[in-house]
mmCIF file of C-alpha atoms in Angstrom:
data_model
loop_
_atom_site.group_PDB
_atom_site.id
_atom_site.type_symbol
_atom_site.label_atom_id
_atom_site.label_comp_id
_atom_site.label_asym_id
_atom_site.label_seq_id
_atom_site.Cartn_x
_atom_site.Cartn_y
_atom_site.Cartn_z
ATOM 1 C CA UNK A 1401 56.824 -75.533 30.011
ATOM 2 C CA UNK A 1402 59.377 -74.264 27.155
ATOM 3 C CA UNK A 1403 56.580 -71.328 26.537
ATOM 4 C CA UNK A 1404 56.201 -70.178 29.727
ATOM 5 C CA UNK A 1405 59.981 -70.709 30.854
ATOM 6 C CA UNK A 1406 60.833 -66.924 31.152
ATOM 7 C CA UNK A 1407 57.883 -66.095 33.519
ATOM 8 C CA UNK A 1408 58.605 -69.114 35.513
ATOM 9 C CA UNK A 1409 61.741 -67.866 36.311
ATOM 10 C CA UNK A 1410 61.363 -64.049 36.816
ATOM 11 C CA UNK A 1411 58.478 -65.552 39.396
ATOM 12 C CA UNK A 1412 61.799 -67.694 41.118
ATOM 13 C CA UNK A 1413 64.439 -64.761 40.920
ATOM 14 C CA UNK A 1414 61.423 -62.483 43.047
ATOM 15 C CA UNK A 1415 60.543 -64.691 45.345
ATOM 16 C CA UNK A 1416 64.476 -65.578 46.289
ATOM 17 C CA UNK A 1417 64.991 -61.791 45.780
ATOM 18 C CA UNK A 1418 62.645 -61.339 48.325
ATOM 19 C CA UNK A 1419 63.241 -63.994 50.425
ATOM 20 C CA UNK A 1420 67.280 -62.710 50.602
ATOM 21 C CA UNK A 1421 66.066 -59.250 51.853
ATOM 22 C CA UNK A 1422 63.767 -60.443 54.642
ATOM 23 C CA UNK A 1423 67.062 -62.649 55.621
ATOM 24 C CA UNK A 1424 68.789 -60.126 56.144
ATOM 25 C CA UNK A 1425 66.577 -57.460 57.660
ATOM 26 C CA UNK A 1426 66.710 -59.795 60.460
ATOM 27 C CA UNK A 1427 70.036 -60.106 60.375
ATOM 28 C CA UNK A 1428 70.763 -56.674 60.383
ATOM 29 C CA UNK A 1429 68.112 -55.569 62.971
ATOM 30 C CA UNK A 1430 68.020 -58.675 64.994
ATOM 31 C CA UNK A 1431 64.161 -58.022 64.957
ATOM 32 C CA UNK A 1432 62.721 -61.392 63.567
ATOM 33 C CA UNK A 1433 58.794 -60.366 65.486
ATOM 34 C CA UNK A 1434 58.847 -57.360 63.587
ATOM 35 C CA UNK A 1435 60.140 -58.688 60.409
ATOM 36 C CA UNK A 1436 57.057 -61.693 60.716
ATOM 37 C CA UNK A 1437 54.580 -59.311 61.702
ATOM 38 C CA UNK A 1438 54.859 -56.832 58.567
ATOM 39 C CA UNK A 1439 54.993 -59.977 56.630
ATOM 40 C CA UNK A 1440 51.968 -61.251 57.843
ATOM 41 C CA UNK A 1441 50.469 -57.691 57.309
ATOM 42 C CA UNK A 1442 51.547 -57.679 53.456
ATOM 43 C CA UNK A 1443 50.135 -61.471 53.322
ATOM 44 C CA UNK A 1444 46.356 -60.060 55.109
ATOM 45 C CA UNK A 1445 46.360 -57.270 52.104
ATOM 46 C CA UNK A 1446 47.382 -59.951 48.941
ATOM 47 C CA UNK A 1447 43.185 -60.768 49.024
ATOM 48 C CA UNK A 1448 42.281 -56.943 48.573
ATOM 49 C CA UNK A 1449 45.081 -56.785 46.198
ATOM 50 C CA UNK A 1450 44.052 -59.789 43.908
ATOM 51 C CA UNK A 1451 39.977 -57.978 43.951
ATOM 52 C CA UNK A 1452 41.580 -54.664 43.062
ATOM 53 C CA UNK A 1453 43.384 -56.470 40.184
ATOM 54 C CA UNK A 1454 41.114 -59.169 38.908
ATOM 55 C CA UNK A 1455 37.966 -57.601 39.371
ATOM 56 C CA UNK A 1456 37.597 -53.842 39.366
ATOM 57 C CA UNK A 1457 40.646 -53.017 37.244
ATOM 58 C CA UNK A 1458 39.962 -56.077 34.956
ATOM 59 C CA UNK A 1459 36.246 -54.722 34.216
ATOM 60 C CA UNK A 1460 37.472 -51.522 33.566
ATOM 61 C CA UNK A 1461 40.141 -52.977 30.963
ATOM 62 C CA UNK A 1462 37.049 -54.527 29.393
ATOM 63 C CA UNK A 1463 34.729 -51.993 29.096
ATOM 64 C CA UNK A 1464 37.428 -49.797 27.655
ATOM 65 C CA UNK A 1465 38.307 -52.579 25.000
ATOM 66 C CA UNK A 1466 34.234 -53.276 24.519
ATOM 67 C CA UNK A 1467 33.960 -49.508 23.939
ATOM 68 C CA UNK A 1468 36.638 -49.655 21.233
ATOM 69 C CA UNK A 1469 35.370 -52.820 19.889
ATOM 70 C CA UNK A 1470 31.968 -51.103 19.712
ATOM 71 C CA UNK A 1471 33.543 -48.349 17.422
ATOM 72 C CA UNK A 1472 35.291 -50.368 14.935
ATOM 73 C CA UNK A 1473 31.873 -51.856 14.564
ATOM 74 C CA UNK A 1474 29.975 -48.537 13.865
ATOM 75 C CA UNK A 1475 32.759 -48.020 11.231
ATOM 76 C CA UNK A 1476 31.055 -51.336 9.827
ATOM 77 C CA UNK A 1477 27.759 -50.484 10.170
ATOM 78 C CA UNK A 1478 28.465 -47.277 8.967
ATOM 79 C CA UNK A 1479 30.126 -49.220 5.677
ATOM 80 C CA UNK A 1480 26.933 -51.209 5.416
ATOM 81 C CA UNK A 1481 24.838 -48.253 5.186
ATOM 82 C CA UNK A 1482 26.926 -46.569 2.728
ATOM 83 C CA UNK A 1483 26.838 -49.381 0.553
ATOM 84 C CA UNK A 1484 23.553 -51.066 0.950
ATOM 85 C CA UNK A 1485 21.397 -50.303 3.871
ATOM 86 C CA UNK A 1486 20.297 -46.642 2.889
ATOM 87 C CA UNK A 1487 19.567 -48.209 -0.763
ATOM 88 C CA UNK A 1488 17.271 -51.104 0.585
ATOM 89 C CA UNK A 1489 15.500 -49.256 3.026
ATOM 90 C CA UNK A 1490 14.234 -47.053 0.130
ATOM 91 C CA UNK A 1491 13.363 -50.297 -1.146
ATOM 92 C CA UNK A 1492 11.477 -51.585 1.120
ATOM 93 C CA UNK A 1493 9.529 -48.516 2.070
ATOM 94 C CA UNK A 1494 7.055 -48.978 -1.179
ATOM 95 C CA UNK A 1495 6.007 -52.328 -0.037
ATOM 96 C CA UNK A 1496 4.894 -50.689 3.747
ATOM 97 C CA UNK A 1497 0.843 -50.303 3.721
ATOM 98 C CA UNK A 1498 1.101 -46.877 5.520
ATOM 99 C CA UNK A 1499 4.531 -45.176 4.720
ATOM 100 C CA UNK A 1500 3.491 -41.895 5.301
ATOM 101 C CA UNK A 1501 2.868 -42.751 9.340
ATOM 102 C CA UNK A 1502 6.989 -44.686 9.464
ATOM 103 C CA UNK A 1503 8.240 -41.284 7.738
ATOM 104 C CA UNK A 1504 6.263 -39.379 10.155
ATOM 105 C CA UNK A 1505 8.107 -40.759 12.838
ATOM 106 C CA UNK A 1506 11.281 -41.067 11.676
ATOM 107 C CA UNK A 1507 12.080 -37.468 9.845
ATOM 108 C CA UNK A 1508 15.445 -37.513 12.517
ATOM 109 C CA UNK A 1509 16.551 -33.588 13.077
ATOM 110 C CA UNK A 1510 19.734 -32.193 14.562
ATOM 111 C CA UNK A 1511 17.637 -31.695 18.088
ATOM 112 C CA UNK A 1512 16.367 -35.350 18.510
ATOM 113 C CA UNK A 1513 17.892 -36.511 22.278
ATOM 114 C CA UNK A 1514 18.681 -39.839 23.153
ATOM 115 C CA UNK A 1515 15.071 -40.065 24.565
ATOM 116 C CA UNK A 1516 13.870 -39.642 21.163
ATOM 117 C CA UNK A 1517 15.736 -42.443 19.488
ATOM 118 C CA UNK A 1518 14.651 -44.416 22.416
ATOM 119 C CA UNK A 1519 11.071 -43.953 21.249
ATOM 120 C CA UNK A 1520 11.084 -44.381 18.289
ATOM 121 C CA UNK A 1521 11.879 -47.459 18.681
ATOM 122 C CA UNK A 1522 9.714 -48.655 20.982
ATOM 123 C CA UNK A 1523 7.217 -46.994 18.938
ATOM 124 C CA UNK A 1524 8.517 -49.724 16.056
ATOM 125 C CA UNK A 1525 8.218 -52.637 18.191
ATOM 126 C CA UNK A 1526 4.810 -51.922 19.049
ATOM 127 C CA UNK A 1527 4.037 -50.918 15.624
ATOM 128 C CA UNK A 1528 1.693 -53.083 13.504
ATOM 129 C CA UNK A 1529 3.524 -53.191 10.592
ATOM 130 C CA UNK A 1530 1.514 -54.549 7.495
ATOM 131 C CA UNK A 1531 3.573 -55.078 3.914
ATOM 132 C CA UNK A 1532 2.106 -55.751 1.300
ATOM 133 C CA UNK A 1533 4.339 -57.278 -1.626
ATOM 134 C CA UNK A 1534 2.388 -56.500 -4.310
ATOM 135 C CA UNK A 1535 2.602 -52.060 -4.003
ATOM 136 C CA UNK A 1536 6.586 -52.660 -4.655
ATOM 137 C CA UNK A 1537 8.756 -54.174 -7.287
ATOM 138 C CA UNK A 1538 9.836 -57.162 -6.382
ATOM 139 C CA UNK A 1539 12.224 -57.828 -9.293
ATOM 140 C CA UNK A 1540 13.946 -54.376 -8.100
ATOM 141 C CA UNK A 1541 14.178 -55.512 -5.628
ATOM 142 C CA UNK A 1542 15.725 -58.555 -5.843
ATOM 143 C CA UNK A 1543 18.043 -56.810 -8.082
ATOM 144 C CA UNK A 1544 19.491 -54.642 -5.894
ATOM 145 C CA UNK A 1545 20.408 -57.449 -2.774
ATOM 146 C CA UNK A 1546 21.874 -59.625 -5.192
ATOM 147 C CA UNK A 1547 23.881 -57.314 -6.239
ATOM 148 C CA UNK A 1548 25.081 -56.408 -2.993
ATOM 149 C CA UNK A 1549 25.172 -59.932 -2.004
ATOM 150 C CA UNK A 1550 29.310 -60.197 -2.233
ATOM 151 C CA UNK A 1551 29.403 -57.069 0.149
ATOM 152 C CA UNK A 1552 27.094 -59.002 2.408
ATOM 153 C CA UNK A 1553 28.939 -62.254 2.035
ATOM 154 C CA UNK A 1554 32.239 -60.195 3.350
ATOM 155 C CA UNK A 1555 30.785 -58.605 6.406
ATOM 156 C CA UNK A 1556 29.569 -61.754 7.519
ATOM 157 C CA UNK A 1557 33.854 -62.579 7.352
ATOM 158 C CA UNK A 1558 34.371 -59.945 9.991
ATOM 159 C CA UNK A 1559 34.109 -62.144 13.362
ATOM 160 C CA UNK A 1560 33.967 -58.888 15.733
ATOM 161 C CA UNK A 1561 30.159 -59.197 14.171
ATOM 162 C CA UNK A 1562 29.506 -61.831 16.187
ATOM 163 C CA UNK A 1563 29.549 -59.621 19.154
ATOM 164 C CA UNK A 1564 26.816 -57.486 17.786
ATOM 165 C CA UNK A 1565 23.642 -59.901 17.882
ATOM 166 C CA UNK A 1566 20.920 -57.855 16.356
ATOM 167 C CA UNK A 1567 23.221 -56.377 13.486
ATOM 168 C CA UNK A 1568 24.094 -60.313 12.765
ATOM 169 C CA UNK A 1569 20.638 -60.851 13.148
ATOM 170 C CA UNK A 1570 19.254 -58.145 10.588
ATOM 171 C CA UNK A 1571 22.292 -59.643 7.906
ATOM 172 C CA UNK A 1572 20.621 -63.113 7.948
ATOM 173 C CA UNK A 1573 17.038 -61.713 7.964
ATOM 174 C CA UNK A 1574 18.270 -60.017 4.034
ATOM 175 C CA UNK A 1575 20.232 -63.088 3.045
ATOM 176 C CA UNK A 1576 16.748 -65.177 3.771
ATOM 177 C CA UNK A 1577 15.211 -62.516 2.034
ATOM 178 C CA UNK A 1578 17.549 -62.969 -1.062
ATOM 179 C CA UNK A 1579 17.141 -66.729 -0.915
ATOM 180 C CA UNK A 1580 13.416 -66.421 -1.070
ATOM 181 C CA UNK A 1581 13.678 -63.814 -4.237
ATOM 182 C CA UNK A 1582 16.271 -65.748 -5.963
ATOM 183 C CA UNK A 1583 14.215 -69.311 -5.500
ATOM 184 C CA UNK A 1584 11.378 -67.568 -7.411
ATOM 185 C CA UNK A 1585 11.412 -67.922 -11.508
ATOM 186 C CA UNK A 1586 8.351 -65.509 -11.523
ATOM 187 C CA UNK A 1587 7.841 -62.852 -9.044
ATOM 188 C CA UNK A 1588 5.211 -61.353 -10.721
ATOM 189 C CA UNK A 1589 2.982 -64.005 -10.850
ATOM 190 C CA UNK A 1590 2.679 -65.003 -7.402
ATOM 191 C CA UNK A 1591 -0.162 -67.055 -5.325
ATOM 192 C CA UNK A 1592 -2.005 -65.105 -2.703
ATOM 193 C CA UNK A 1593 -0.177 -67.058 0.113
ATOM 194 C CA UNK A 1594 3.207 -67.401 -1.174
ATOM 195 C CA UNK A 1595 3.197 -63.221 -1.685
ATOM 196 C CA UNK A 1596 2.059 -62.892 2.180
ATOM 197 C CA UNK A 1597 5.001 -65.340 3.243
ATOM 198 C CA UNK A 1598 7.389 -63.136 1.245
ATOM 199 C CA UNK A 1599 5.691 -60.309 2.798
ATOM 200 C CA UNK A 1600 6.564 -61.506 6.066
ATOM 201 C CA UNK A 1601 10.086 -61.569 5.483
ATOM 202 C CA UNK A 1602 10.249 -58.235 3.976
ATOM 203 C CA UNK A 1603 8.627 -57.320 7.156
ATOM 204 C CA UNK A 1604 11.060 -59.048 9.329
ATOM 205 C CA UNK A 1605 14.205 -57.506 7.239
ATOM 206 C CA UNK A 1606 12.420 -53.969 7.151
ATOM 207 C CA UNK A 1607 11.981 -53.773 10.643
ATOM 208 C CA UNK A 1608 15.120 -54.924 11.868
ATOM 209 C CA UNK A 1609 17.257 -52.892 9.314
ATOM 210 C CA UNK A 1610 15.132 -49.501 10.622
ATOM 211 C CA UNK A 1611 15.882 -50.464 14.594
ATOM 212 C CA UNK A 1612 19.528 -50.495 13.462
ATOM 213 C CA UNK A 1613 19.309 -47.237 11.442
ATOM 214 C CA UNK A 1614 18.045 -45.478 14.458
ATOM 215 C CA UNK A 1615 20.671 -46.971 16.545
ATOM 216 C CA UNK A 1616 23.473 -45.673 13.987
ATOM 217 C CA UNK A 1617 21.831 -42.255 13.692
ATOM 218 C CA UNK A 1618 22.088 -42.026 17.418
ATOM 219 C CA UNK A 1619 25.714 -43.387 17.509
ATOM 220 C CA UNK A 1620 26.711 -40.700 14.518
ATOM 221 C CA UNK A 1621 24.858 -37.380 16.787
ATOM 222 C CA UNK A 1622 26.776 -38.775 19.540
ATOM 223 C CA UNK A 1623 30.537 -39.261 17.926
ATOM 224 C CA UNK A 1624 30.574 -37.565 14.701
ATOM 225 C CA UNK A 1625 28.380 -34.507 14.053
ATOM 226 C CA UNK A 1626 29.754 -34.268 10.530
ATOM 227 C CA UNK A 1627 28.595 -37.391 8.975
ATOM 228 C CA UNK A 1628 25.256 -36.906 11.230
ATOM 229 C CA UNK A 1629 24.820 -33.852 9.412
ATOM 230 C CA UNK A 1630 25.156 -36.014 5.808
ATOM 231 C CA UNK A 1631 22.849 -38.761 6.924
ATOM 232 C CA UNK A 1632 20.332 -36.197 7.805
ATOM 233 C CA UNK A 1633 20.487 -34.827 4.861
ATOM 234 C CA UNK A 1634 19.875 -38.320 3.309
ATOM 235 C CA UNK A 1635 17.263 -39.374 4.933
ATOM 236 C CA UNK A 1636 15.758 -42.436 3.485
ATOM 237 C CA UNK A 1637 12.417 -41.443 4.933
ATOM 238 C CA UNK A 1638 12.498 -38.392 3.448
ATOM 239 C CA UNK A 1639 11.009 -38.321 0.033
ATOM 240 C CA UNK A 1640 12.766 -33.991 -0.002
ATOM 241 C CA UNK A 1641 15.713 -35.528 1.063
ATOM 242 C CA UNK A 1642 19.034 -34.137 -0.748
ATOM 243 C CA UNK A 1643 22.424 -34.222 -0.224
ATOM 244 C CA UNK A 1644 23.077 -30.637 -1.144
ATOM 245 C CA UNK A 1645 23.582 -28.289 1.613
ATOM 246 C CA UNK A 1646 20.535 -25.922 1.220
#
């Protein structure tokens, strides 16, 4: 009671305050019909009020704090990239069987539309991805995660991820990709079957961290044409790709 003791009585000194003035509207005007029937009016509206409120304005509060959510988590994403997710899906791209048909399809230029975004991934989902684990380095490989592990480890701190299920989703597909690695003494010397089950979760972590590099590349033509125009220019799927303005 002690917390909410201020509310409860502003919510008393209204309703008295309001309370006195009807009192003495009648007493003044001597019209006590009137006075009941405008009250009952005000009373009929409260309902329409309390939708107006609850509902419509309350969605609108919530998409507005969503949106801003969303954007602190681009910032995040956009972090990740910086720091690992440009760097890994270089990596990954020598294990692909046909890399030349994914950087066909994802060479991303200043005119793409939203529609083209839009297919290309659908295009990914119904591509039949084959890796093969033994055209890459896998010591590289492991290399590199592990040694972005810590930066992983503290994204996974940042509970506005939760929110974003297929970005959480594509974090634990690389940190059960760096398990795998790590449990491995020898990665060159694998057996046929244990290569195609790490294949299979280079796969999964591949795909997943390419859906959310199309989603970020849309988000950056969208909101910020200036680092659009970087990642362009750093294409991991472009093997001409340079940072240089040219």
């Amino acid at each position: 009671m002690k917390q909410f003791g201020w509310e409860i009585f502003l919510g008393a000194a209204l309703i008295t305050a309001s309370a006195g003035l009807y009192y003495a509207e009648i007493k003044i005007f001597h019209a006590q019909r009137d006075t009941l029937f405008y009250l009952f009016q005000d009373l009929a509206f409260v309902p329409v009020q309390v939708l107006l409120v609850t509902l419509i304005l309350n969605q609108l509060l919530n998409i507005r704090e969503k949106k801003a959510m969303l954007n602190k988590l681009n910032m995040v994403i956009g972090a990740f990239f910086s720091e690992v997710g440009t760097g890994l899906l270089k990596s990954f791209l020598p294990f692909d069987h046909h890399p030349d048909t994914i950087r066909s399809r994802l060479m991303v230029t200043a005119e793409w539309p939203d529609q083209r975004f839009s297919l290309a991934a659908k295009n990914l989902k119904d591509d039949d991805c084959q890796i093969d684990c033994k055209k890459g380095d896998l010591e590289a490989l492991k290399s590199f995660i592990v040694e972005k592990r810590d930066f992983l480890l503290r994204l996974l701190e940042n509970p506005n991820l939760l929110e974003h299920e297929t970005f959480t989703e594509l974090l634990w597909a690389v940190f059960h990709l760096t398990e795998e690695l790590t449990a491995r003494e020898d990665l060159s010397r694998l057996s046929a079957p244990d290569c195609a089950h790490i294949g299979g979760d280079i796969r999964r972590a591949y795909l997943l961290l390419i859906a959310e590099w199309l989603a970020y590349m849309r988000h950056l033509k969208r909101e910020y044409p200036y680092l659009f125009s970087l990642a362009l220019r750093t294409n991991p799927f472009d093997p001409k790709a340079s940072a240089e303005v040219k």
